[in-house]
Amino acid sequence: MASMELTAKNFEPTITSPGTVFVDFWAAWCGPCRNFAPVFEAASEKYPDITFGKIDTEAEQGLAAAANITSIPTLMAFRDGILVFSQPGALPAEALEDLIGQVQGLDMDAIKKDIAASATA
C-alpha cells in the first residue's frame, strides 16, 4: 500500500485507528525531505499492513503547528492511537526498517497499563 496524503480532515481518524501508522511531516523545498521520500515510500510498499501517511507542512501549517513540528522531516509512529515515536531527521532505509520492527514489537498492553497508571497518579 502506497503512502497516503494526510490532512487536517483525515489525520485524527487515521492515527487513532487500530494498528500502526507512520507519519512523515515534509515540505517540497526541504532537501532532506526529498531524500527521505523514496525510503518512506519503499517501506509503505513493503509493509501493506501498516499505514504510511505524509503531511505537507506548507499545505497543513495548522496541523504541523498542532503536532509541534519545528524541524522537517519529522517522523512519528502511532500504535493503536498512541504516539510511540517522534523524531526529526531523515532516516536511512536500514534505520527505518529497524524502527518499524521496534514499533511492531511493542507490548501495547503494557504501554496502555503504564499510561493508565500515570493518569491516576
mmCIF file with all atom_site columns, C-alpha atoms in Angstrom, residues 40-109:
data_model
loop_
_atom_site.group_PDB
_atom_site.id
_atom_site.type_symbol
_atom_site.label_atom_id
_atom_site.label_alt_id
_atom_site.label_comp_id
_atom_site.label_asym_id
_atom_site.label_entity_id
_atom_site.label_seq_id
_atom_site.pdbx_PDB_ins_code
_atom_site.Cartn_x
_atom_site.Cartn_y
_atom_site.Cartn_z
_atom_site.occupancy
_atom_site.B_iso_or_equiv
_atom_site.pdbx_formal_charge
_atom_site.auth_seq_id
_atom_site.auth_comp_id
_atom_site.auth_asym_id
_atom_site.auth_atom_id
_atom_site.pdbx_PDB_model_num
ATOM 1  C CA . PHE A 1 40  ? 9.428  6.137  3.207  1.00 0.00 ? 40  PHE A CA 1
ATOM 2  C CA . GLU A 1 41  ? 7.580  5.161  0.016  1.00 0.00 ? 41  GLU A CA 1
ATOM 3  C CA . ALA A 1 42  ? 9.552  1.901  -0.315 1.00 0.00 ? 42  ALA A CA 1
ATOM 4  C CA . ALA A 1 43  ? 8.645  0.985  3.271  1.00 0.00 ? 43  ALA A CA 1
ATOM 5  C CA . SER A 1 44  ? 4.982  1.749  2.541  1.00 0.00 ? 44  SER A CA 1
ATOM 6  C CA . GLU A 1 45  ? 5.099  -0.756 -0.326 1.00 0.00 ? 45  GLU A CA 1
ATOM 7  C CA . LYS A 1 46  ? 6.949  -3.377 1.725  1.00 0.00 ? 46  LYS A CA 1
ATOM 8  C CA . TYR A 1 47  ? 4.578  -3.230 4.723  1.00 0.00 ? 47  TYR A CA 1
ATOM 9  C CA . PRO A 1 48  ? 0.999  -3.155 3.381  1.00 0.00 ? 48  PRO A CA 1
ATOM 10 C CA . ASP A 1 49  ? -0.385 -3.900 6.878  1.00 0.00 ? 49  ASP A CA 1
ATOM 11 C CA . ILE A 1 50  ? 0.986  -0.562 8.169  1.00 0.00 ? 50  ILE A CA 1
ATOM 12 C CA . THR A 1 51  ? -0.486 2.831  7.284  1.00 0.00 ? 51  THR A CA 1
ATOM 13 C CA . PHE A 1 52  ? 2.053  5.344  5.967  1.00 0.00 ? 52  PHE A CA 1
ATOM 14 C CA . GLY A 1 53  ? 0.898  8.951  5.753  1.00 0.00 ? 53  GLY A CA 1
ATOM 15 C CA . LYS A 1 54  ? 2.581  12.124 4.573  1.00 0.00 ? 54  LYS A CA 1
ATOM 16 C CA . ILE A 1 55  ? 1.772  15.635 5.748  1.00 0.00 ? 55  ILE A CA 1
ATOM 17 C CA . ASP A 1 56  ? 2.882  18.578 3.616  1.00 0.00 ? 56  ASP A CA 1
ATOM 18 C CA . THR A 1 57  ? 3.760  21.148 6.285  1.00 0.00 ? 57  THR A CA 1
ATOM 19 C CA . GLU A 1 58  ? 3.261  24.001 3.822  1.00 0.00 ? 58  GLU A CA 1
ATOM 20 C CA . ALA A 1 59  ? -0.297 22.957 2.961  1.00 0.00 ? 59  ALA A CA 1
ATOM 21 C CA . GLU A 1 60  ? -1.143 21.844 6.508  1.00 0.00 ? 60  GLU A CA 1
ATOM 22 C CA . GLN A 1 61  ? 0.506  24.523 8.639  1.00 0.00 ? 61  GLN A CA 1
ATOM 23 C CA . GLY A 1 62  ? -2.130 24.272 11.372 1.00 0.00 ? 62  GLY A CA 1
ATOM 24 C CA . LEU A 1 63  ? -1.648 20.537 11.649 1.00 0.00 ? 63  LEU A CA 1
ATOM 25 C CA . ALA A 1 64  ? 2.132  20.906 11.752 1.00 0.00 ? 64  ALA A CA 1
ATOM 26 C CA . ALA A 1 65  ? 1.809  23.535 14.485 1.00 0.00 ? 65  ALA A CA 1
ATOM 27 C CA . ALA A 1 66  ? -0.600 21.356 16.486 1.00 0.00 ? 66  ALA A CA 1
ATOM 28 C CA . ALA A 1 67  ? 1.923  18.492 16.256 1.00 0.00 ? 67  ALA A CA 1
ATOM 29 C CA . ASN A 1 68  ? 4.717  20.845 17.445 1.00 0.00 ? 68  ASN A CA 1
ATOM 30 C CA . ILE A 1 69  ? 6.763  20.281 14.301 1.00 0.00 ? 69  ILE A CA 1
ATOM 31 C CA . THR A 1 70  ? 9.833  22.522 14.482 1.00 0.00 ? 70  THR A CA 1
ATOM 32 C CA . SER A 1 71  ? 12.124 20.643 12.091 1.00 0.00 ? 71  SER A CA 1
ATOM 33 C CA . ILE A 1 72  ? 11.487 18.596 8.972  1.00 0.00 ? 72  ILE A CA 1
ATOM 34 C CA . PRO A 1 73  ? 11.412 15.902 8.032  1.00 0.00 ? 73  PRO A CA 1
ATOM 35 C CA . THR A 1 74  ? 9.865  14.651 11.260 1.00 0.00 ? 74  THR A CA 1
ATOM 36 C CA . LEU A 1 75  ? 8.755  11.049 11.555 1.00 0.00 ? 75  LEU A CA 1
ATOM 37 C CA . MET A 1 76  ? 6.056  9.981  14.002 1.00 0.00 ? 76  MET A CA 1
ATOM 38 C CA . ALA A 1 77  ? 4.776  6.494  14.757 1.00 0.00 ? 77  ALA A CA 1
ATOM 39 C CA . PHE A 1 78  ? 1.460  5.638  16.371 1.00 0.00 ? 78  PHE A CA 1
ATOM 40 C CA . ARG A 1 79  ? 0.247  2.263  17.636 1.00 0.00 ? 79  ARG A CA 1
ATOM 41 C CA . ASP A 1 80  ? -3.446 1.903  18.396 1.00 0.00 ? 80  ASP A CA 1
ATOM 42 C CA . GLY A 1 81  ? -3.805 5.676  18.627 1.00 0.00 ? 81  GLY A CA 1
ATOM 43 C CA . ILE A 1 82  ? -0.818 6.174  20.947 1.00 0.00 ? 82  ILE A CA 1
ATOM 44 C CA . LEU A 1 83  ? 2.212  8.216  19.865 1.00 0.00 ? 83  LEU A CA 1
ATOM 45 C CA . VAL A 1 84  ? 5.163  5.873  20.419 1.00 0.00 ? 84  VAL A CA 1
ATOM 46 C CA . PHE A 1 85  ? 7.890  7.646  18.412 1.00 0.00 ? 85  PHE A CA 1
ATOM 47 C CA . SER A 1 86  ? 8.619  11.173 17.224 1.00 0.00 ? 86  SER A CA 1
ATOM 48 C CA . GLN A 1 87  ? 11.943 12.358 15.876 1.00 0.00 ? 87  GLN A CA 1
ATOM 49 C CA . PRO A 1 88  ? 13.134 14.917 13.337 1.00 0.00 ? 88  PRO A CA 1
ATOM 50 C CA . GLY A 1 89  ? 15.628 13.938 10.662 1.00 0.00 ? 89  GLY A CA 1
ATOM 51 C CA . ALA A 1 90  ? 15.732 11.697 7.629  1.00 0.00 ? 90  ALA A CA 1
ATOM 52 C CA . LEU A 1 91  ? 16.415 8.033  8.352  1.00 0.00 ? 91  LEU A CA 1
ATOM 53 C CA . PRO A 1 92  ? 18.354 5.688  6.095  1.00 0.00 ? 92  PRO A CA 1
ATOM 54 C CA . ALA A 1 93  ? 16.415 2.627  4.921  1.00 0.00 ? 93  ALA A CA 1
ATOM 55 C CA . GLU A 1 94  ? 18.087 0.306  7.454  1.00 0.00 ? 94  GLU A CA 1
ATOM 56 C CA . ALA A 1 95  ? 17.196 2.593  10.369 1.00 0.00 ? 95  ALA A CA 1
ATOM 57 C CA . LEU A 1 96  ? 13.582 2.861  9.202  1.00 0.00 ? 96  LEU A CA 1
ATOM 58 C CA . GLU A 1 97  ? 13.399 -0.933 8.914  1.00 0.00 ? 97  GLU A CA 1
ATOM 59 C CA . ASP A 1 98  ? 14.739 -1.257 12.459 1.00 0.00 ? 98  ASP A CA 1
ATOM 60 C CA . LEU A 1 99  ? 12.263 1.326  13.751 1.00 0.00 ? 99  LEU A CA 1
ATOM 61 C CA . ILE A 1 100 ? 9.351  -0.462 12.068 1.00 0.00 ? 100 ILE A CA 1
ATOM 62 C CA . GLY A 1 101 ? 10.390 -3.702 13.779 1.00 0.00 ? 101 GLY A CA 1
ATOM 63 C CA . GLN A 1 102 ? 10.663 -1.977 17.154 1.00 0.00 ? 102 GLN A CA 1
ATOM 64 C CA . VAL A 1 103 ? 7.257  -0.299 16.848 1.00 0.00 ? 103 VAL A CA 1
ATOM 65 C CA . GLN A 1 104 ? 5.619  -3.546 15.705 1.00 0.00 ? 104 GLN A CA 1
ATOM 66 C CA . GLY A 1 105 ? 7.245  -5.384 18.634 1.00 0.00 ? 105 GLY A CA 1
ATOM 67 C CA . LEU A 1 106 ? 5.943  -3.061 21.339 1.00 0.00 ? 106 LEU A CA 1
ATOM 68 C CA . ASP A 1 107 ? 3.864  -4.602 24.128 1.00 0.00 ? 107 ASP A CA 1
ATOM 69 C CA . MET A 1 108 ? 0.863  -2.315 23.778 1.00 0.00 ? 108 MET A CA 1
ATOM 70 C CA . ASP A 1 109 ? -0.964 -3.857 26.746 1.00 0.00 ? 109 ASP A CA 1
#
